[in-house]
Coordinates of C-alpha atoms in Angstrom, one line a residue:
Chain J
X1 CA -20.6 12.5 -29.9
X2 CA -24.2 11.7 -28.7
X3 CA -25.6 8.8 -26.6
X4 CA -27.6 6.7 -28.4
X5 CA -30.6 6.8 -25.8
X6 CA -31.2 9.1 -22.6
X7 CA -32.2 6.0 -20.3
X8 CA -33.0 8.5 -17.2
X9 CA -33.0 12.4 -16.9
X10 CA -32.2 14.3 -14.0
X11 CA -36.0 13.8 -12.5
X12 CA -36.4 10.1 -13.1
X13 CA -33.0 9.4 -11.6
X14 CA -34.5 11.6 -8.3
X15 CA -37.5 9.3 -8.5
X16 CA -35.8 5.8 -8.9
X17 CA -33.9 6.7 -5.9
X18 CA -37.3 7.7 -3.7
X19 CA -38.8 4.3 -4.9
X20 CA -35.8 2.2 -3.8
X21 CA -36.0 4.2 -0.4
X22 CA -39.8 3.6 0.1
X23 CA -38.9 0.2 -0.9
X24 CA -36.0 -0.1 1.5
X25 CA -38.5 1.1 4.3
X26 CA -41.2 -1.6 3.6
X27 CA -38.9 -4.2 3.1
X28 CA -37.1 -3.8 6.4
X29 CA -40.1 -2.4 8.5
X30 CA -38.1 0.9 8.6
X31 CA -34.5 2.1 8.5
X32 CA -33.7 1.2 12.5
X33 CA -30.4 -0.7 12.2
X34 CA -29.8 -0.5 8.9
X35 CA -25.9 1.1 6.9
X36 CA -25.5 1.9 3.5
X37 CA -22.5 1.0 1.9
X38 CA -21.5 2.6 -1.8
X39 CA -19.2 0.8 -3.9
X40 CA -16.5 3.3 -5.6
X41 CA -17.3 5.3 -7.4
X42 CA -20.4 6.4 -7.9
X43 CA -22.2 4.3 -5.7
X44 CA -20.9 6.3 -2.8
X45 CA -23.0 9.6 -3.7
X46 CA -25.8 7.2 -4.9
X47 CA -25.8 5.9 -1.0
X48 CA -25.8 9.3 0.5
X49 CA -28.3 10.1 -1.3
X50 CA -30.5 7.0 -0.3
X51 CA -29.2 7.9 3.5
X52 CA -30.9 11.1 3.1
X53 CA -34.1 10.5 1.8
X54 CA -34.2 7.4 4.3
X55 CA -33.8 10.5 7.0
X56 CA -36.4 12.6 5.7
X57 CA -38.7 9.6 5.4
X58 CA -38.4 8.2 8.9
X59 CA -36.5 10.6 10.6
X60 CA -33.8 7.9 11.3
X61 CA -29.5 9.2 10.6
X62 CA -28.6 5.7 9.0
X63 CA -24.7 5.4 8.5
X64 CA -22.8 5.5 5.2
X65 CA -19.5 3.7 4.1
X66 CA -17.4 3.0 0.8
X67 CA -16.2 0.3 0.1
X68 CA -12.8 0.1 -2.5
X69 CA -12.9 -3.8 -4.3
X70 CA -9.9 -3.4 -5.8
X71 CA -8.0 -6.0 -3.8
X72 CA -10.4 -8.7 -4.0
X73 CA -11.0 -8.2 -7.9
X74 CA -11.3 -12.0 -9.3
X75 CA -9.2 -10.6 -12.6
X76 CA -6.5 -9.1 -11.0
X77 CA -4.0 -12.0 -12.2
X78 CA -5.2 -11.0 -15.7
X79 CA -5.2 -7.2 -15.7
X80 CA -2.9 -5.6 -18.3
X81 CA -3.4 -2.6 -15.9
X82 CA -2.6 -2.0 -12.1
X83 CA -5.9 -0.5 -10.6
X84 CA -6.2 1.9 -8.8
X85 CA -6.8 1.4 -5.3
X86 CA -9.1 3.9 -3.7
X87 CA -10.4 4.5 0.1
X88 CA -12.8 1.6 2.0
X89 CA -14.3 3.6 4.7
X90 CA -16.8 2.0 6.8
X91 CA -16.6 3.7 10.5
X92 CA -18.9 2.0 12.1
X93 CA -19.7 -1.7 13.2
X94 CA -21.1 -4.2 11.0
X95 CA -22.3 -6.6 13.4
X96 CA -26.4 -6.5 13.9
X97 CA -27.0 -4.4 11.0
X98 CA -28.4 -4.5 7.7
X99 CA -26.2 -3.5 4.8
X100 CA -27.1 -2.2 1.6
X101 CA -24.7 -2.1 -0.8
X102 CA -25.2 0.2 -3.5
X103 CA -23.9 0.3 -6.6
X104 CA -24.5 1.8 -9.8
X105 CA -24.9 -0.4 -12.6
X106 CA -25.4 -4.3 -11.9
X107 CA -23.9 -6.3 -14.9
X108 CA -21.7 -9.3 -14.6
X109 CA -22.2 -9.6 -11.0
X110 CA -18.5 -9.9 -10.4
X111 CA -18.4 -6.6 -8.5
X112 CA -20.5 -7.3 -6.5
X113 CA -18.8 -10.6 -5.5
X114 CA -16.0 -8.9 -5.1
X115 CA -17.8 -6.6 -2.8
X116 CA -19.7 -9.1 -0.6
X117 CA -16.1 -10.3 0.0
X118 CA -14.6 -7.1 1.4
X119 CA -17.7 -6.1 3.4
X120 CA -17.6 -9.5 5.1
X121 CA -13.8 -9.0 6.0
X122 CA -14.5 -6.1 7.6
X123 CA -17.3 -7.6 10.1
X124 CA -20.3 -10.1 10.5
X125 CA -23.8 -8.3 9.1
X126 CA -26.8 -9.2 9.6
X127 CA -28.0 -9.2 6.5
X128 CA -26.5 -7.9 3.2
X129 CA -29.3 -6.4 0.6
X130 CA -28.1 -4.8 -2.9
X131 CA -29.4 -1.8 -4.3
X132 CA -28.5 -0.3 -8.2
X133 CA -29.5 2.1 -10.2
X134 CA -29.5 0.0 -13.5
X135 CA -29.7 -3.3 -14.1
X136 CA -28.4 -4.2 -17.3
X137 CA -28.2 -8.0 -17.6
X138 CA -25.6 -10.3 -18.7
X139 CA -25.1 -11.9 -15.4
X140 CA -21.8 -14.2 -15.3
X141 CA -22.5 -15.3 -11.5
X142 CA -25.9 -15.7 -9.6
X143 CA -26.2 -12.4 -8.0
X144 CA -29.4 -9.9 -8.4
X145 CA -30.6 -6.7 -7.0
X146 CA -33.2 -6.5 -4.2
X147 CA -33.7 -2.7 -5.2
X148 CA -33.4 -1.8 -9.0
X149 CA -34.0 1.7 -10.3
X150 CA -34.2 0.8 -13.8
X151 CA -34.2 -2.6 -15.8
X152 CA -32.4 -2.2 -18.9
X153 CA -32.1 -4.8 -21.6
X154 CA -28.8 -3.8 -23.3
X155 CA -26.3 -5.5 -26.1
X156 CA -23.0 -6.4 -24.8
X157 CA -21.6 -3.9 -27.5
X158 CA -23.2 -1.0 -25.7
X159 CA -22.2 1.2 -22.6
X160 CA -24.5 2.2 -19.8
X161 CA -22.9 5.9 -18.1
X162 CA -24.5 6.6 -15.2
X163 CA -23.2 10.5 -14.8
X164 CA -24.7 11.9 -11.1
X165 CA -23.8 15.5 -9.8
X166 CA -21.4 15.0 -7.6
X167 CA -19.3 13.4 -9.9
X168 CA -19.9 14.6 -13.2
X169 CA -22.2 17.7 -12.4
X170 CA -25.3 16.2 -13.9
X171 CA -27.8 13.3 -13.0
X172 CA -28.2 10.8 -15.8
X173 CA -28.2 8.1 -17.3
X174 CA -26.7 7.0 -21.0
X175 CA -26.9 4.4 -23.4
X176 CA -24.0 4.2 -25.8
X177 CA -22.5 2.4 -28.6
X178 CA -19.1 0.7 -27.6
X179 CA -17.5 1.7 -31.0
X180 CA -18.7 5.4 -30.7
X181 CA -16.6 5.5 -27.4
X182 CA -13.5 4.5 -28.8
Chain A
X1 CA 1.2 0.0 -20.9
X2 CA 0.8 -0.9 -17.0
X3 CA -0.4 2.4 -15.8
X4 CA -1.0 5.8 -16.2
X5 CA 1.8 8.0 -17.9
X6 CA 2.1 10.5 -15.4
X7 CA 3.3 8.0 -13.2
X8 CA 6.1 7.0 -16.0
X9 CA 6.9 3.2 -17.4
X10 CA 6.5 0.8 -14.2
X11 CA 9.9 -0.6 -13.4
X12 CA 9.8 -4.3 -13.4
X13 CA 11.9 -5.0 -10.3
X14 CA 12.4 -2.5 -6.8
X15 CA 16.4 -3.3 -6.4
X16 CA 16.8 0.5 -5.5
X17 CA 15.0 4.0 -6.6
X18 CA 16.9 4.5 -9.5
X19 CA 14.1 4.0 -12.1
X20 CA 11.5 4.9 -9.7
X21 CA 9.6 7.9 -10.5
X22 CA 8.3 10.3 -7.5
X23 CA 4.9 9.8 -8.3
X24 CA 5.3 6.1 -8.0
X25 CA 7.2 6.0 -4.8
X26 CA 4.3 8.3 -3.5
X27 CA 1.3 5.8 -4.9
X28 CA 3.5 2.9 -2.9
X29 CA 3.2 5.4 0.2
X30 CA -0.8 6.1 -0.5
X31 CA -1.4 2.6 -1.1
X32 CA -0.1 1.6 2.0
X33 CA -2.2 3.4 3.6
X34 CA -5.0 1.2 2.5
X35 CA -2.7 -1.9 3.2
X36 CA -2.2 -0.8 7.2
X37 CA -6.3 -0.5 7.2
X38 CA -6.2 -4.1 6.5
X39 CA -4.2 -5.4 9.1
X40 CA -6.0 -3.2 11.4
X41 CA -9.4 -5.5 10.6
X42 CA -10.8 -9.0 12.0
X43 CA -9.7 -10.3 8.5
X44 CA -6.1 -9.2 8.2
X45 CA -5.9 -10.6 4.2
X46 CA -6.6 -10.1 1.0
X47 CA -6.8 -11.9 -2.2
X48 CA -5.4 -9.8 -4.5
X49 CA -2.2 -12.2 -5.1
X50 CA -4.0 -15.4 -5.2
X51 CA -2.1 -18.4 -7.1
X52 CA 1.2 -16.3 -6.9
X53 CA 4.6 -18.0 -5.5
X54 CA 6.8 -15.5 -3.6
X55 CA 9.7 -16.6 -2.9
X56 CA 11.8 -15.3 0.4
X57 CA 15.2 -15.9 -0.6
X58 CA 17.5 -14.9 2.3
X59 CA 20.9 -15.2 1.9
X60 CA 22.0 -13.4 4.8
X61 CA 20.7 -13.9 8.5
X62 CA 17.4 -11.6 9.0
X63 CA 14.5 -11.7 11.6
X64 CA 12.6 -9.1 11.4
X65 CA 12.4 -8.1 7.7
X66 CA 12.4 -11.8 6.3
X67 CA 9.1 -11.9 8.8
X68 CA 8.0 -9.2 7.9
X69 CA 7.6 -9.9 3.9
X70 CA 6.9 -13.4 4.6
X71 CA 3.5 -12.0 6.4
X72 CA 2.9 -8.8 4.1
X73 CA 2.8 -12.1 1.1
X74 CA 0.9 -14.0 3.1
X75 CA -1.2 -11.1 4.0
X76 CA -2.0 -10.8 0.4
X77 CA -2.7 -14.2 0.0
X78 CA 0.5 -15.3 -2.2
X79 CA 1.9 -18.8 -1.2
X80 CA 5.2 -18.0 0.3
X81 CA 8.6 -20.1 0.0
X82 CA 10.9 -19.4 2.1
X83 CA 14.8 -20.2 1.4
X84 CA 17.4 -19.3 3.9
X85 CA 20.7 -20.0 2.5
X86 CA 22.5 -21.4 6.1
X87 CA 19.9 -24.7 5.8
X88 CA 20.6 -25.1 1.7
X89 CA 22.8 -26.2 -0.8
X90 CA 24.7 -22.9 -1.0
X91 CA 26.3 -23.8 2.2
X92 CA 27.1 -27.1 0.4
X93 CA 28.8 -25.0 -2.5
X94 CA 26.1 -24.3 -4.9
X95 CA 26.5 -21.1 -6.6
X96 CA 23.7 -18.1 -6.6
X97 CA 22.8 -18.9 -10.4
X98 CA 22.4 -22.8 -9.9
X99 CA 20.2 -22.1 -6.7
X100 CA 18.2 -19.7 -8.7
X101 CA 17.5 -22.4 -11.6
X102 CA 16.5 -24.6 -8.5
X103 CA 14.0 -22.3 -7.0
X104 CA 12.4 -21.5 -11.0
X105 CA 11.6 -24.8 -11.6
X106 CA 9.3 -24.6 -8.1
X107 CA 7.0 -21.5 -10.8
X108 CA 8.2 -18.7 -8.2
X109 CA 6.5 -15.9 -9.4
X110 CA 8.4 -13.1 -7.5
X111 CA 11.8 -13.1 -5.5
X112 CA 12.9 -11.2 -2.1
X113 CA 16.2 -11.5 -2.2
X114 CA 18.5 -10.6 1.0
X115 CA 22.3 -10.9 -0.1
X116 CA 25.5 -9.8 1.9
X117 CA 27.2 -8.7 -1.4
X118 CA 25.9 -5.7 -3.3
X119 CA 24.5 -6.0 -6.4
X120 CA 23.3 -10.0 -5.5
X121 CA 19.7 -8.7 -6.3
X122 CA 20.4 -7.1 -9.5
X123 CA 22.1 -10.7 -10.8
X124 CA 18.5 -12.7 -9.1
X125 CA 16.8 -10.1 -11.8
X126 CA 19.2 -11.0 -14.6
X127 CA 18.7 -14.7 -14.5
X128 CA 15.3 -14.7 -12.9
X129 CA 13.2 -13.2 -15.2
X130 CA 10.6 -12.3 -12.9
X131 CA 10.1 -9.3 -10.7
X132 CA 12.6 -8.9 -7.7
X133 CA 12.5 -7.0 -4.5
X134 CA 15.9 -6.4 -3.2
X135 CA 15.9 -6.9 0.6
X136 CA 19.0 -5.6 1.8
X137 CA 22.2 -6.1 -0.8
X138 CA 25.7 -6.0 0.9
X139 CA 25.9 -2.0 1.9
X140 CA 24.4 -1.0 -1.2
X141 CA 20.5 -0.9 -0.4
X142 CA 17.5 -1.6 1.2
X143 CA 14.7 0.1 -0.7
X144 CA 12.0 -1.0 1.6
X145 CA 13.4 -0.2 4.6
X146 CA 13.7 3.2 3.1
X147 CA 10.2 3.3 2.1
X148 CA 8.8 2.6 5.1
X149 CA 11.2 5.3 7.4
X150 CA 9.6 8.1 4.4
X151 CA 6.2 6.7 5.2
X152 CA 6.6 7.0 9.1
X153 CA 8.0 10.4 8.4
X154 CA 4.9 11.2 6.3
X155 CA 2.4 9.9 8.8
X156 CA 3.9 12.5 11.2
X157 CA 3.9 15.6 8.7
X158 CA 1.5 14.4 6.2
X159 CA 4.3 15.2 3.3
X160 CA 8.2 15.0 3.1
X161 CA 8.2 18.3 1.4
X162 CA 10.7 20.7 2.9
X163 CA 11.7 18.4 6.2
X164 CA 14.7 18.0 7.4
X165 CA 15.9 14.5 8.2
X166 CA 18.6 13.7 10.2
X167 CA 20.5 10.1 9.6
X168 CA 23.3 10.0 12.1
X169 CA 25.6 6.8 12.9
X170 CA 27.4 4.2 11.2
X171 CA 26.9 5.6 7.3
X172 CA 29.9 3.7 5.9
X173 CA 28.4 0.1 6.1
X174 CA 25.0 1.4 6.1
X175 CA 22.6 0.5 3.2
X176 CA 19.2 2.1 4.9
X177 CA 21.7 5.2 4.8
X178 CA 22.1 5.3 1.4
X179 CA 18.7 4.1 0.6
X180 CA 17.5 6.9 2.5
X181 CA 19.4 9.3 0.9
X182 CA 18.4 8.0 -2.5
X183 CA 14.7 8.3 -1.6
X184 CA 14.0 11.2 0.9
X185 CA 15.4 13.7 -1.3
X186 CA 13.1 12.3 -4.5
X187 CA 10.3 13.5 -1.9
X188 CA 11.6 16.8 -1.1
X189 CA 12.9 16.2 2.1
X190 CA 16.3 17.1 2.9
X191 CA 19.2 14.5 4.1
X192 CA 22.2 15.3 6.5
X193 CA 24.2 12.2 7.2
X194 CA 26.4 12.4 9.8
X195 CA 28.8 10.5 11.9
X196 CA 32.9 10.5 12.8
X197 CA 35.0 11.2 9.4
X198 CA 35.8 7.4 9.1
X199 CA 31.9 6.1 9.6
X200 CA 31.1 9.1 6.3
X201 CA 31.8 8.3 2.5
X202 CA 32.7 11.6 0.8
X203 CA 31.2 10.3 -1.9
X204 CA 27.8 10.2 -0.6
X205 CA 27.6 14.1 -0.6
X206 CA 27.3 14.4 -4.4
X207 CA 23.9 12.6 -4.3
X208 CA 21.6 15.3 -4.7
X209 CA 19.2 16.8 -1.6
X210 CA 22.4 15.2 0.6
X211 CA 24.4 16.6 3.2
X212 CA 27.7 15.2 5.4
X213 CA 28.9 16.4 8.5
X214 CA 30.8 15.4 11.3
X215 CA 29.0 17.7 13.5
X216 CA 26.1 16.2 15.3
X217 CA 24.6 19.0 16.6
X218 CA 24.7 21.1 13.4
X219 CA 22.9 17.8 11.7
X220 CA 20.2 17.4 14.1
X221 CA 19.6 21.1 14.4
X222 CA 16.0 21.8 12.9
X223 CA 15.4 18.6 12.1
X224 CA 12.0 16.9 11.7
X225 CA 13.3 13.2 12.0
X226 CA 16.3 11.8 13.7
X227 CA 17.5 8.7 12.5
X228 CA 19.8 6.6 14.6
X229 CA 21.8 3.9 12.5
X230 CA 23.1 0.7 13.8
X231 CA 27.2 0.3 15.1
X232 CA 28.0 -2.5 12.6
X233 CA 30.1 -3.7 15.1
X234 CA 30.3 -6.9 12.6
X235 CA 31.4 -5.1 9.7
X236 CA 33.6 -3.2 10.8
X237 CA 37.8 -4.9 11.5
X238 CA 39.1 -2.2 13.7
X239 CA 40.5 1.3 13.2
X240 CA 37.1 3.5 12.4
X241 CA 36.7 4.5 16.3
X242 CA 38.6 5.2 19.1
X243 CA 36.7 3.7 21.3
X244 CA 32.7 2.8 22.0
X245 CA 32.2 4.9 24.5
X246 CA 33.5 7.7 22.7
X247 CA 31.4 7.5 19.5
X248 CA 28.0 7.2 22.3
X249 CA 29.6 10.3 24.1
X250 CA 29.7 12.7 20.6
X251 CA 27.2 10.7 18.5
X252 CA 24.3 9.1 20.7
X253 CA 20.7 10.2 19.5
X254 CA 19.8 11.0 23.1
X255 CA 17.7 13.8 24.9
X256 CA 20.2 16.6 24.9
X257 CA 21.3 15.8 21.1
X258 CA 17.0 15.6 20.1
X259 CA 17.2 19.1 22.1
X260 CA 18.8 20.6 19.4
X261 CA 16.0 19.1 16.7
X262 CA 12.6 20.8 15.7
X263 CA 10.4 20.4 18.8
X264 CA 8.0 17.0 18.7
X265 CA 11.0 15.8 16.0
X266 CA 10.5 11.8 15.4
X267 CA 13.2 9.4 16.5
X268 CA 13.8 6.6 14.0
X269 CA 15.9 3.2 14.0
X270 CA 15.9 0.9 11.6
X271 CA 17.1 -1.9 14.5
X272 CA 17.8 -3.8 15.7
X273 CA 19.0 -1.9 18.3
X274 CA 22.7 -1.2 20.3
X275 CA 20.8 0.6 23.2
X276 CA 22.9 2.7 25.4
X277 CA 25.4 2.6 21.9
X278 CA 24.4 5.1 19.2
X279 CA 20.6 5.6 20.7
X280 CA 19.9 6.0 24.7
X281 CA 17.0 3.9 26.1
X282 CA 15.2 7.1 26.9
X283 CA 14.9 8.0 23.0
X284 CA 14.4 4.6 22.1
X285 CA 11.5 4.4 24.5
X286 CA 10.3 8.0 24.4
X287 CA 7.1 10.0 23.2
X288 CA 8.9 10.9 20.4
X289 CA 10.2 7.8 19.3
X290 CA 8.4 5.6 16.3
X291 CA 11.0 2.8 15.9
X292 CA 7.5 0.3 16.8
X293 CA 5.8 2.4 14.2
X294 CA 8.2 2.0 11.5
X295 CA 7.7 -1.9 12.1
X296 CA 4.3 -2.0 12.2
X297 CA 4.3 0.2 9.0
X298 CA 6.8 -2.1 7.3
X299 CA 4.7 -4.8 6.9
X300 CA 1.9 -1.9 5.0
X301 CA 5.3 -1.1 3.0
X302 CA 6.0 -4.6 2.0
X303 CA 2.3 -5.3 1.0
X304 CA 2.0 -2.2 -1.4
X305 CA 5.5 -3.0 -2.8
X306 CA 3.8 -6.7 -3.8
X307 CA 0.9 -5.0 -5.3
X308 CA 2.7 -2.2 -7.1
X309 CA 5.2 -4.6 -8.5
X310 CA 3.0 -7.8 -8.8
X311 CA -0.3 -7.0 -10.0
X312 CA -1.4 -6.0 -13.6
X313 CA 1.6 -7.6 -15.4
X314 CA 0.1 -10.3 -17.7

């Protein structure tokens, strides 16, 4: 089975993340004060690796989390499966900084409800900003992405697979047909 | 299909470990892990049982464990009803099955059912229809209780495989005892029950991973947890002891009996507690001692058992 489109190869996915950190830096006048929070799973690596460029750029260590939304899923009435729940980690305090969450693909938006929800249980930010890797469209709730890697205008019958090394041992991204996936 | 095979079918109510695979009992354990991070934050809730009903339906006196799944619901942000049979219509004469029909028509969406007479939970699952969590059922069980004394003990070690765990008291009219001995073992831990010959069921020794003796010393020896069980003092109509103070003198989890244990072994009661009786204040109260723990961690228990048993069943 083949994708039917290579949306980003192991280089461009290196440069969306350097343009989100420049971004990052001239959007908050640097990285002083400032966490980044990866939603499971793959925006964990995808926020380490943003932490580390941030570094090299300005020399500042800014702090990492992840952050597990199972329990504040909207759908979990409705789920014909229990999900798993997996580790929130955020070991440091909220209050006075600047979050980032970062996730990997922005679609419906309901993650990422789900996601401002636990982060504000755990503390008061100063500000929450959102980065992704793809944006795919098909928004359900009025949520968008201060930091985007890639715009992608996609079918609802197609798959976005984001794939990154850590994970799956290779940086990419994929477009597939829903059916082929079955 | 409600989760993954390896894990086998999901039973539909927790009324003892019978149907319960290991790897379930140990994703109740893990998840709870999670659950106690929660009550360790500013916001000590979380939605995931929105718009459910539990119902609390205590038909036998409790504090501390109708409490404690009245908060670990809340906790999870179920609306709670809570039903205590001494202020109802059972004390009027209403049977178990009319009461039930009573409390359906309220849309309860999941029962806790506390019941002096065994097997009370398994007839609130029968007529139910909806999930049930057995808190305590005559002697029979009390499969929460038990998951939370295998959690403490897995805090401590990090797994049950291979310990050694101690249960020493009143066995007869204990249902944490048999729960215990039901569980530990599906987690590789060994049981030795132990108390005076008239306090220790034969029968108990044919469940597998399990272990009688009268011997205190010999049960404690090597241990990793000591558990000291309750005097039902209630339950009990005469002629299992000689006297009190001879059952504390032989069977007391004390200093010089947790001498004979591995060294740092964890002191466990389920309470409450006959101090000075079957456990000294200096165990009770000592470093080694995690009866506050287990409490703390009940709660945890209670909330994973909601979200194991409640979530994903559309």
């Amino acid at each position: 089975m083949t994708p039917k489109a290579i949306i980003l190869t192991p280089d461009e996915v290196r440069r969306a993340l350097t343009r989100i950190a420049h971004e990052i830096i001239e959007r908050n006048k640097g990285a002083e004060n400032l966490a980044l929070i990866g939603v499971h799973t793959r925006g964990i690596p995808l926020a380490r690796r943003l932490a580390e460029k941030l570094s090299a750029l300005e020399g500042v260590d800014v702090p990492t989390g992840m952050l597990d939304i199972t329990l504040y899923r909207d759908d979990l009435s409705e789920v014909a499966q229990q999900p798993i729940i997996r580790e929130t980690q955020v070991p440091f305090d909220l209050r006075d900084r600047r979050v980032i969450l970062v996730d990997d693909v922005l679609y419906t938006g309901r993650t990422v409800r789900a996601a401002l929800d636990a982060l504000i249980d755990l503390g008061r930010p100063a500000g929450i900003q959102l980065a992704v890797l793809v944006d795919r469209g098909h928004r359900e709730l009025p949520i968008r992405a201060d930091y985007v890697g890639k715009n992608l205008p996609t079918a609802a019958s197609e798959v976005v697979k984001v794939k990154l090394q850590e994970t799956d041992d290779v940086d990419s991204v994929e477009l597939w047909d829903m059916e082929a996936l079955r | 299909m409600n989760a993954p095979t390896s894990m086998g079918a999901r039973p539909p109510h927790l009324l003892d470990f019978q149907d319960w695979t290991p790897e379930r009992l140990k994703a109740i354990l893990d998840n709870a892990d999670t659950m106690l991070q929660v009550l360790d934050r500013p916001v000590k809730k979380v939605p995931a049982l929105q718009g459910l009903t539990v119902c609390n339906a205590f038909f036998e006196n409790s504090t501390r464990t109708r409490t404690s799944f009245e908060l670990a619901a809340r906790r999870m942000s179920a609306d709670v009803l809570t039903f205590a049979a001494g202020a109802s219509s059972v004390s009027k004469g209403e049977s178990l099955r009319d009461t039930l029909e009573v409390l359906t028509s309220y849309k309860v969406d999941a029962y806790i059912v506390r019941h002096h007479a065994a097997g009370a939970a398994h007839l609130v699952a029968r007529y139910s229809g909806k999930p049930v969590i057995n808190a305590g059922d005559g002697r029979r069980a009390h499969p929460t209780q038990a998951l939370l004394d295998a959690y403490t003990i897995r805090q401590e070690y990090g797994s049950l495989e291979g310990k050694k765990v101690a249960i020493l008291g009143d066995v007869r009219h204990s249902r944490v005892a048999r729960s215990n001995a039901e569980l530990l073992p599906k987690l590789g831990a060994q049981v030795v029950l132990c108390g005076p010959a008239t306090l220790l069921p034969p029968g108990l020794a044919r469940m597998p991973g399990v272990t009688l003796t009268t011997d205190p010393k010999e049960a404690v020896r090597g241990a990793h947890a000591v558990m000291a069980l309750r005097l039902q003092r209630e339950r009990m109509s005469g002629g299992f002891l000689g006297s009190l103070q001879e059952y504390a003198d032989t069977y007391q989890v004390n200093d010089t009996l947790l001498g004979e244990a591995e060294s740092g072994a964890i002191v466990l009661h389920p309470g409450p507690m006959n101090r000075d009786l079957e456990i000294s204040s200096d165990a009770a109260d000592g470093p080694q001692s995690r009866i506050l723990k287990q409490v703390e961690n009940g709660q945890a228990i209670r909330m994973s058992v909601l979200y194991h048993l409640l979530v994903g069943r559309n």
